[in-house]
Amino acid sequence: VDRGVTDIEGEKRAAAEAAAALVEDGMTVGLGTGSTVAYLLPALARRGLRGLRCVATSVATEVQARELGLPVEPFTSFDRLDIAIDGADQVSPDRWLMKGGGGAHTREKIVAAAADRFIVVVSSDKLVDALSPPVPLELLEFGLPATLRAVEPVRLRDAARSPDGGVIADHTGPFGDPAELAARLAETPGVVDHGLFAPGLVADVVIGRA
Ligand code: 5RP
């Protein structure tokens, strides 16, 4: 389906606004990263909720949230979240997600896993029949050449760093079963985390439709 940029942006906004409506006074809230989350933050700020405590999965989100008056704390002061809302690069029918287009997937997975309810907000172009490469990776700098060799085929993202200073790369090899690839990447030393999010993390997927 060929859709205009305006439709896609409208879909992102609609999904983000629907998710913002699910947040309640006093909640601890995980804020994701990306252009869809950039619509979530003003929608959340407009609600004027009391007693929110937010954590941010990237510097960009933290800066935008603070500018809008949303209170952001380091994710060291509490051990769980009521809700987390984030975008995705791909969503499969069985709710596997590909994330990390913005290189923030390690923080995003920590936040998703810590939340009672992890809500994914996407435009309809993110829906796919099956996940496909590339798979974003966050890698430790130490031993980088050895780690890259272990996860070939792989492409380094020029100068890209995660919010915590990790090296960002993309695994470009074809794969069938995301669970098998996720397990293989997770057990590779030097891989901090990868962008495959298992269905068990996902409570709801909110899809904007033009
Ligand atoms: C960042 C992410 C984003 O959630 C993902 O890339 C989707 O971004 P956008 O809303 O801009 O399409 O995983 O690491």
Coordinates of N, CA and C and ligand atoms in Angstrom, one line a residue:
V1 N 0.9 -1.2 0.0 CA 0.0 0.0 0.0 C 0.9 1.2 0.0
D2 N 0.6 2.1 -0.9 CA 1.4 3.4 -1.0 C 0.7 4.5 -0.2
R3 N 1.3 4.9 0.9 CA 0.6 5.9 1.7 C 1.5 7.1 1.8
G4 N 0.9 8.3 1.9 CA 1.7 9.5 2.0 C 2.3 9.7 3.4
V5 N 3.3 10.5 3.5 CA 4.0 10.8 4.8 C 3.0 11.3 5.8
T6 N 2.1 12.1 5.3 CA 1.1 12.7 6.2 C 0.2 11.7 6.9
D7 N -0.2 10.7 6.2 CA -1.0 9.6 6.7 C -0.2 8.9 7.8
I8 N 1.1 8.6 7.5 CA 1.9 7.8 8.5 C 2.1 8.7 9.7
E9 N 2.4 9.9 9.6 CA 2.5 10.8 10.7 C 1.2 10.9 11.5
G10 N 0.1 11.0 10.8 CA -1.2 11.0 11.5 C -1.5 9.7 12.3
E11 N -1.0 8.6 11.7 CA -1.2 7.3 12.3 C -0.4 7.2 13.6
K12 N 0.9 7.7 13.5 CA 1.8 7.7 14.7 C 1.1 8.5 15.8
R13 N 0.6 9.7 15.4 CA 0.0 10.6 16.4 C -1.2 9.9 17.0
A14 N -2.0 9.3 16.2 CA -3.3 8.7 16.7 C -2.9 7.6 17.7
A15 N -2.0 6.8 17.4 CA -1.6 5.6 18.3 C -1.0 6.2 19.6
A16 N -0.2 7.2 19.5 CA 0.5 7.8 20.7 C -0.6 8.4 21.6
E17 N -1.5 9.1 21.0 CA -2.5 9.8 21.8 C -3.5 8.8 22.5
A18 N -3.8 7.7 21.8 CA -4.6 6.7 22.4 C -3.9 6.1 23.6
A19 N -2.6 5.9 23.5 CA -1.8 5.3 24.6 C -1.7 6.3 25.7
A20 N -1.5 7.5 25.4 CA -1.4 8.6 26.5 C -2.6 8.5 27.4
A21 N -3.8 8.2 26.8 CA -5.0 8.2 27.5 C -5.1 7.1 28.5
L22 N -4.2 6.1 28.4 CA -4.2 5.0 29.4 C -3.4 5.2 30.6
V23 N -2.7 6.3 30.7 CA -1.8 6.7 31.8 C -2.7 7.4 32.9
E24 N -2.5 7.0 34.1 CA -3.3 7.6 35.2 C -2.5 8.3 36.3
D25 N -3.1 9.2 37.0 CA -2.4 9.9 38.1 C -1.6 9.0 38.9
G26 N -0.4 9.4 39.3 CA 0.5 8.7 40.3 C 1.2 7.5 39.7
M27 N 1.1 7.3 38.4 CA 1.8 6.1 37.8 C 3.3 6.4 37.6
T28 N 4.1 5.3 37.7 CA 5.4 5.3 37.2 C 5.4 4.9 35.7
V29 N 6.1 5.7 34.9 CA 5.9 5.6 33.4 C 7.2 5.5 32.7
G30 N 7.4 4.4 31.9 CA 8.6 4.3 31.0 C 8.3 5.0 29.7
L31 N 9.1 5.9 29.3 CA 9.0 6.6 28.1 C 10.0 6.1 27.0
G32 N 9.5 5.6 25.9 CA 10.3 5.1 24.8 C 11.1 6.1 24.1
T33 N 11.4 5.8 22.9 CA 12.3 6.6 22.0 C 11.8 6.6 20.6
G34 N 11.9 7.7 19.9 CA 11.6 7.7 18.5 C 10.5 8.7 18.1
S35 N 10.2 8.7 16.8 CA 9.3 9.8 16.3 C 7.8 9.5 16.7
T36 N 7.4 8.3 17.0 CA 6.1 8.1 17.5 C 6.0 8.5 19.0
V37 N 7.0 8.2 19.8 CA 7.1 8.7 21.2 C 7.1 10.2 21.2
A38 N 7.7 10.8 20.2 CA 7.7 12.3 20.2 C 6.2 12.9 20.1
Y39 N 5.3 12.1 19.6 CA 3.9 12.5 19.7 C 3.2 12.2 21.0
L40 N 3.8 11.1 21.7 CA 3.2 10.7 23.0 C 3.5 11.7 24.0
L41 N 4.7 12.3 24.1 CA 5.1 13.2 25.2 C 4.2 14.4 25.3
P42 N 3.9 15.1 24.2 CA 3.0 16.3 24.4 C 1.6 15.8 24.7
A43 N 1.1 14.7 24.2 CA -0.2 14.2 24.6 C -0.3 13.9 26.0
L44 N 0.8 13.3 26.6 CA 0.8 13.0 28.0 C 0.9 14.3 28.8
A45 N 1.7 15.2 28.4 CA 1.9 16.5 29.1 C 0.5 17.2 29.2
R46 N -0.2 17.2 28.1 CA -1.5 17.9 28.0 C -2.5 17.4 29.0
R47 N -2.4 16.1 29.4 CA -3.3 15.5 30.3 C -3.2 16.1 31.7
G48 N -2.1 16.7 32.0 CA -1.9 17.4 33.3 C -2.1 16.4 34.5
L49 N -1.6 15.2 34.4 CA -1.8 14.2 35.4 C -0.9 14.6 36.6
R50 N -1.4 14.2 37.8 CA -0.7 14.5 39.0 C 0.2 13.3 39.5
G51 N 1.3 13.6 40.0 CA 2.2 12.5 40.7 C 2.8 11.5 39.7
L52 N 3.0 11.9 38.5 CA 3.6 11.0 37.5 C 5.1 10.9 37.9
R53 N 5.7 9.7 37.7 CA 7.2 9.6 37.8 C 7.6 8.9 36.6
C54 N 8.5 9.5 35.8 CA 8.8 9.0 34.5 C 10.3 8.6 34.4
V55 N 10.6 7.6 33.6 CA 12.0 7.3 33.2 C 12.1 7.4 31.7
A56 N 13.2 7.8 31.2 CA 13.4 8.0 29.8 C 14.4 7.0 29.2
T57 N 14.1 6.5 28.0 CA 15.0 5.5 27.4 C 16.1 6.1 26.5
S58 N 16.1 7.4 26.4 CA 17.1 8.1 25.6 C 17.3 9.6 26.1
V59 N 18.4 10.2 25.7 CA 18.6 11.6 26.1 C 17.6 12.4 25.3
A60 N 17.3 12.1 24.1 CA 16.3 12.9 23.3 C 15.0 12.9 24.0
T61 N 14.5 11.7 24.4 CA 13.2 11.6 25.1 C 13.3 12.4 26.4
E62 N 14.4 12.3 27.2 CA 14.5 13.0 28.4 C 14.4 14.5 28.2
V63 N 15.1 15.0 27.2 CA 15.1 16.4 27.0 C 13.7 16.9 26.6
Q64 N 13.0 16.2 25.7 CA 11.7 16.6 25.2 C 10.7 16.5 26.4
A65 N 10.8 15.5 27.2 CA 9.9 15.3 28.3 C 10.0 16.5 29.3
R66 N 11.3 16.8 29.6 CA 11.5 17.9 30.6 C 11.0 19.2 30.1
E67 N 11.2 19.4 28.8 CA 10.8 20.7 28.2 C 9.2 20.8 28.3
L68 N 8.6 19.7 28.3 CA 7.1 19.7 28.3 C 6.6 19.6 29.8
G69 N 7.5 19.6 30.7 CA 7.1 19.6 32.1 C 6.9 18.3 32.7
L70 N 7.2 17.2 32.0 CA 7.0 15.8 32.5 C 8.2 15.5 33.4
P71 N 8.0 15.0 34.7 CA 9.1 14.8 35.6 C 9.8 13.5 35.2
V72 N 11.1 13.6 34.9 CA 11.9 12.4 34.6 C 13.0 12.2 35.7
E73 N 13.0 10.9 36.1 CA 14.0 10.5 37.1 C 14.9 9.5 36.5
P74 N 16.1 9.4 37.1 CA 17.0 8.3 36.7 C 16.3 6.9 37.0
F75 N 16.6 5.9 36.2 CA 16.0 4.6 36.5 C 16.9 3.9 37.5
T76 N 17.1 4.5 38.6 CA 17.8 3.9 39.7 C 17.0 4.0 41.0
S77 N 15.9 4.8 40.9 CA 15.2 5.1 42.1 C 14.0 4.2 42.4
F78 N 13.6 3.4 41.4 CA 12.5 2.4 41.6 C 12.8 1.2 40.8
D79 N 12.1 0.1 41.2 CA 12.5 -1.2 40.6 C 11.4 -1.8 39.7
R80 N 10.3 -1.0 39.5 CA 9.3 -1.5 38.6 C 8.5 -0.3 38.1
L81 N 7.8 -0.5 37.0 CA 7.0 0.6 36.4 C 5.6 0.1 36.2
D82 N 4.6 1.1 36.3 CA 3.2 0.7 36.1 C 3.0 0.5 34.6
I83 N 3.6 1.3 33.8 CA 3.3 1.3 32.4 C 4.5 1.8 31.6
A84 N 4.7 1.3 30.4 CA 5.8 1.8 29.5 C 5.1 1.8 28.1
I85 N 5.5 2.9 27.4 CA 4.9 3.1 26.0 C 6.1 3.4 25.1
D86 N 6.1 2.7 24.0 CA 7.3 2.8 23.1 C 6.8 2.4 21.6
G87 N 7.6 2.9 20.7 CA 7.4 2.5 19.3 C 8.1 1.2 18.9
A88 N 8.0 0.9 17.7 CA 8.7 -0.3 17.2 C 9.0 -0.1 15.7
D89 N 10.0 -0.9 15.2 CA 10.3 -0.8 13.8 C 9.5 -1.8 13.0
Q90 N 9.2 -3.0 13.6 CA 8.4 -4.0 13.0 C 7.6 -4.7 14.0
V91 N 6.4 -5.1 13.7 CA 5.5 -5.9 14.6 C 5.0 -7.0 13.8
S92 N 5.2 -8.3 14.3 CA 4.7 -9.4 13.5 C 3.3 -9.8 14.1
P93 N 2.6 -10.7 13.4 CA 1.2 -11.1 13.9 C 1.3 -11.8 15.3
D94 N 2.4 -12.5 15.5 CA 2.5 -13.1 16.8 C 3.2 -12.2 17.9
R95 N 3.3 -10.9 17.6 CA 3.7 -9.9 18.5 C 5.2 -9.9 18.8
W96 N 6.0 -10.6 18.0 CA 7.4 -10.3 18.1 C 7.7 -8.9 17.6
L97 N 8.6 -8.2 18.2 CA 8.9 -6.8 17.8 C 10.4 -6.8 17.4
M98 N 10.6 -5.9 16.4 CA 12.0 -5.5 16.1 C 12.1 -4.0 16.5
K99 N 13.1 -3.8 17.4 CA 13.3 -2.4 17.9 C 14.8 -2.0 17.8
G100 N 15.1 -0.8 18.0 CA 16.5 -0.3 18.0 C 16.8 0.5 16.8
G101 N 15.8 0.9 16.1 CA 16.1 1.8 14.9 C 16.9 3.1 15.4
G102 N 16.6 3.5 16.7 CA 17.3 4.6 17.3 C 18.4 4.2 18.2
G103 N 18.7 3.0 18.2 CA 19.9 2.5 19.0 C 19.7 2.5 20.5
A104 N 18.4 2.6 20.9 CA 18.1 2.7 22.4 C 17.5 1.4 22.9
H105 N 17.6 0.3 22.2 CA 16.9 -0.9 22.5 C 17.3 -1.6 23.8
T106 N 18.5 -1.4 24.3 CA 18.8 -2.0 25.6 C 18.0 -1.4 26.7
R107 N 18.1 0.0 26.7 CA 17.2 0.6 27.7 C 15.8 0.3 27.5
E108 N 15.4 0.3 26.3 CA 13.9 0.1 26.0 C 13.5 -1.3 26.5
K109 N 14.4 -2.3 26.3 CA 14.0 -3.7 26.8 C 13.9 -3.7 28.3
I110 N 14.9 -3.0 29.0 CA 14.9 -3.0 30.4 C 13.6 -2.4 30.9
V111 N 13.2 -1.3 30.3 CA 12.0 -0.6 30.7 C 10.7 -1.4 30.4
A112 N 10.7 -2.0 29.2 CA 9.5 -2.9 28.8 C 9.4 -4.0 29.8
A113 N 10.5 -4.6 30.2 CA 10.5 -5.8 31.1 C 10.1 -5.4 32.5
A114 N 10.4 -4.2 32.9 CA 10.1 -3.7 34.3 C 8.6 -3.2 34.4
A115 N 7.9 -3.1 33.3 CA 6.6 -2.5 33.3 C 5.5 -3.6 33.5
D116 N 4.5 -3.3 34.3 CA 3.4 -4.2 34.4 C 2.7 -4.2 33.1
R117 N 2.7 -3.1 32.3 CA 1.9 -3.1 31.1 C 2.8 -2.3 30.0
F118 N 3.3 -3.1 29.1 CA 4.1 -2.5 28.0 C 3.3 -2.3 26.8
I119 N 3.1 -1.1 26.4 CA 2.2 -0.7 25.2 C 3.1 -0.3 24.1
V120 N 2.9 -0.9 22.9 CA 3.6 -0.6 21.7 C 2.7 0.3 20.8
V121 N 3.3 1.4 20.4 CA 2.5 2.4 19.5 C 3.1 2.5 18.2
V122 N 2.4 2.1 17.1 CA 2.9 2.1 15.8 C 1.9 2.6 14.7
S123 N 2.5 3.1 13.6 CA 1.7 3.4 12.4 C 1.5 2.0 11.7
S124 N 0.5 1.9 10.8 CA 0.2 0.6 10.3 C 1.3 0.1 9.3
D125 N 2.2 0.9 8.9 CA 3.3 0.4 8.0 C 4.3 -0.4 8.8
K126 N 4.2 -0.4 10.1 CA 5.1 -1.2 10.9 C 4.7 -2.7 11.0
L127 N 3.5 -3.0 10.6 CA 3.0 -4.4 10.7 C 3.6 -5.2 9.5
V128 N 4.2 -6.3 9.9 CA 4.8 -7.2 8.9 C 4.3 -8.6 9.1
D129 N 4.4 -9.4 8.0 CA 4.0 -10.8 8.1 C 5.0 -11.6 9.0
A130 N 6.3 -11.3 8.8 CA 7.4 -11.9 9.6 C 8.5 -10.9 9.8
L131 N 9.2 -10.9 10.9 CA 10.3 -10.0 11.1 C 11.4 -10.3 10.1
S132 N 12.1 -9.3 9.7 CA 13.2 -9.5 8.8 C 14.4 -8.6 9.2
P133 N 15.6 -8.9 8.7 CA 16.8 -8.2 9.1 C 16.7 -6.7 8.6
P134 N 17.5 -5.8 9.1 CA 18.6 -6.0 10.1 C 18.0 -6.1 11.6
V135 N 18.8 -6.7 12.4 CA 18.6 -6.8 13.9 C 19.6 -5.8 14.6
P136 N 19.1 -4.7 15.2 CA 20.0 -3.8 15.9 C 20.7 -4.5 17.1
L137 N 21.9 -4.2 17.2 CA 22.7 -4.7 18.3 C 23.4 -3.6 19.1
E138 N 23.5 -3.8 20.4 CA 24.4 -2.9 21.2 C 25.5 -3.8 21.7
L139 N 26.7 -3.3 21.4 CA 27.9 -4.1 21.7 C 28.9 -3.3 22.6
L140 N 29.6 -4.1 23.5 CA 30.7 -3.4 24.2 C 31.8 -3.1 23.3
E141 N 32.5 -2.0 23.6 CA 33.7 -1.5 22.9 C 34.8 -2.6 23.1
F142 N 34.9 -3.0 24.3 CA 36.0 -4.0 24.6 C 35.8 -5.3 23.8
G143 N 36.8 -5.6 23.1 CA 36.8 -6.9 22.3 C 35.9 -6.7 21.0
L144 N 35.7 -5.5 20.6 CA 34.7 -5.3 19.5 C 35.0 -6.1 18.3
P145 N 36.3 -6.2 17.8 CA 36.5 -7.0 16.6 C 36.1 -8.5 16.8
A146 N 36.3 -9.0 18.0 CA 36.0 -10.4 18.2 C 34.5 -10.6 18.3
T147 N 33.8 -9.6 18.9 CA 32.3 -9.7 19.0 C 31.7 -9.6 17.6
L148 N 32.3 -8.7 16.8 CA 31.7 -8.5 15.4 C 31.9 -9.8 14.6
R149 N 33.0 -10.4 14.8 CA 33.3 -11.7 14.1 C 32.3 -12.7 14.5
A150 N 31.9 -12.7 15.8 CA 31.0 -13.7 16.3 C 29.6 -13.5 15.8
V151 N 29.2 -12.3 15.4 CA 27.8 -12.0 15.0 C 27.7 -11.7 13.5
E152 N 28.7 -12.1 12.7 CA 28.6 -11.9 11.3 C 27.4 -12.6 10.7
P153 N 26.8 -12.0 9.6 CA 27.2 -10.8 8.9 C 26.6 -9.6 9.7
V154 N 27.5 -8.5 9.8 CA 27.1 -7.4 10.7 C 27.6 -6.1 10.1
R155 N 26.9 -5.0 10.3 CA 27.3 -3.7 9.8 C 27.3 -2.7 11.0
L156 N 28.5 -2.1 11.1 CA 28.6 -1.1 12.2 C 27.8 0.2 11.8
R157 N 27.1 0.8 12.7 CA 26.4 2.1 12.4 C 27.5 3.2 12.7
D158 N 27.8 3.9 11.7 CA 28.9 4.9 11.8 C 28.6 5.9 13.0
A159 N 29.5 5.9 13.9 CA 29.5 6.9 15.0 C 28.3 6.8 15.9
A160 N 27.4 5.8 15.7 CA 26.2 5.7 16.5 C 26.6 5.1 17.9
R161 N 26.0 5.6 18.9 CA 26.2 5.1 20.3 C 24.9 5.0 20.9
S162 N 24.7 4.0 21.8 CA 23.5 3.9 22.6 C 23.5 5.0 23.7
P163 N 22.4 5.2 24.3 CA 22.4 6.3 25.4 C 23.4 6.0 26.5
D164 N 23.9 4.8 26.6 CA 24.8 4.4 27.7 C 26.2 4.2 27.1
G165 N 26.5 4.7 25.9 CA 27.8 4.6 25.3 C 28.2 3.4 24.5
G166 N 27.2 2.4 24.4 CA 27.5 1.2 23.7 C 27.6 1.4 22.2
V167 N 28.4 0.5 21.5 CA 28.5 0.6 20.1 C 27.2 0.0 19.4
I168 N 26.7 0.7 18.4 CA 25.5 0.2 17.7 C 25.9 -0.4 16.4
A169 N 25.4 -1.6 16.1 CA 25.6 -2.3 14.8 C 24.3 -3.0 14.5
D170 N 24.3 -3.5 13.2 CA 23.1 -4.3 12.8 C 23.5 -5.6 12.2
H171 N 22.9 -6.7 12.8 CA 23.1 -8.0 12.2 C 22.2 -8.1 11.0
T172 N 22.9 -8.4 9.8 CA 22.2 -8.4 8.6 C 21.8 -9.7 8.0
G173 N 22.1 -10.8 8.7 CA 21.9 -12.1 8.1 C 20.4 -12.5 8.1
P174 N 20.0 -13.3 7.2 CA 18.6 -13.8 7.1 C 18.3 -14.7 8.3
F175 N 17.0 -14.7 8.8 CA 16.7 -15.6 9.9 C 15.2 -16.0 9.7
G176 N 14.9 -17.2 10.3 CA 13.5 -17.7 10.2 C 12.9 -17.4 11.6
D177 N 13.4 -18.2 12.6 CA 12.7 -18.1 13.9 C 13.4 -17.0 14.7
P178 N 12.6 -16.0 15.1 CA 13.2 -14.9 15.9 C 13.7 -15.4 17.3
A179 N 13.0 -16.4 17.8 CA 13.4 -16.9 19.1 C 14.8 -17.5 19.1
E180 N 15.1 -18.3 18.0 CA 16.4 -18.9 17.8 C 17.5 -17.9 17.7
L181 N 17.2 -16.9 16.9 CA 18.3 -15.8 16.7 C 18.4 -15.0 18.0
A182 N 17.3 -14.7 18.6 CA 17.4 -14.0 19.9 C 18.3 -14.7 20.9
A183 N 18.1 -16.0 21.0 CA 18.9 -16.8 22.0 C 20.3 -16.8 21.6
R184 N 20.6 -17.0 20.3 CA 22.0 -17.0 19.8 C 22.7 -15.7 20.1
L185 N 22.0 -14.6 19.8 CA 22.7 -13.3 20.0 C 22.9 -13.0 21.5
A186 N 21.9 -13.4 22.3 CA 21.9 -13.2 23.8 C 23.1 -13.9 24.4
E187 N 23.4 -15.1 23.8 CA 24.5 -15.8 24.5 C 25.9 -15.5 23.9
T188 N 26.0 -14.5 23.0 CA 27.3 -14.1 22.5 C 27.9 -13.1 23.4
P189 N 29.1 -13.4 24.0 CA 29.8 -12.4 24.8 C 30.1 -11.1 24.1
G190 N 29.9 -10.0 24.7 CA 30.1 -8.7 24.1 C 28.8 -8.1 23.5
V191 N 27.8 -8.9 23.3 CA 26.5 -8.4 22.9 C 25.8 -7.9 24.2
V192 N 25.6 -6.6 24.3 CA 24.8 -6.1 25.5 C 23.4 -6.5 25.4
D193 N 22.8 -6.2 24.2 CA 21.4 -6.7 23.9 C 21.1 -6.4 22.5
H194 N 20.0 -7.1 22.0 CA 19.6 -7.0 20.6 C 18.2 -6.5 20.5
G195 N 17.8 -6.2 19.3 CA 16.5 -5.5 19.1 C 15.3 -6.4 19.0
L196 N 15.5 -7.7 19.2 CA 14.3 -8.6 19.1 C 13.6 -8.7 20.5
F197 N 12.3 -8.3 20.5 CA 11.6 -8.3 21.7 C 10.5 -9.4 21.6
A198 N 10.5 -10.3 22.6 CA 9.6 -11.5 22.6 C 8.2 -11.1 22.9
P199 N 7.2 -11.8 22.4 CA 5.8 -11.5 22.6 C 5.4 -11.4 24.1
G200 N 6.1 -12.1 25.0 CA 5.8 -12.1 26.4 C 6.0 -10.7 27.0
L201 N 6.8 -9.8 26.4 CA 7.0 -8.5 26.9 C 5.8 -7.6 26.6
V202 N 5.0 -7.9 25.6 CA 4.1 -7.0 25.0 C 2.7 -7.2 25.6
A203 N 2.1 -6.1 26.2 CA 0.7 -6.2 26.7 C -0.2 -5.8 25.6
D204 N 0.0 -4.7 24.9 CA -0.9 -4.2 23.9 C -0.1 -3.6 22.8
V205 N -0.7 -3.7 21.6 CA -0.2 -3.0 20.4 C -1.3 -2.0 19.9
V206 N -1.0 -0.7 20.0 CA -1.9 0.3 19.5 C -1.5 0.7 18.1
I207 N -2.4 0.5 17.1 CA -2.0 0.7 15.7 C -2.8 1.9 15.2
G208 N -2.1 2.9 14.7 CA -2.8 4.0 14.1 C -3.2 3.6 12.7
R209 N -4.4 4.0 12.2 CA -4.8 3.7 10.9 C -5.4 4.9 10.2
A210 N -5.0 5.2 9.0 CA -5.4 6.5 8.4 C -6.9 6.4 8.1
Ligands
5RP1 C1 14.4 3.2 19.1 C2 13.3 2.4 18.8 C3 12.0 3.0 18.2 O1 11.0 2.8 19.1 C4 11.8 2.5 16.9 O2 12.9 2.7 16.0 C5 10.5 3.2 16.2 O3 10.8 4.5 16.0 P1 9.8 5.5 15.3 O4 8.6 5.7 16.2 O5 10.6 6.7 15.0 O6 9.4 4.8 14.0 O7 13.3 1.2 18.9 O8 15.5 2.5 19.5

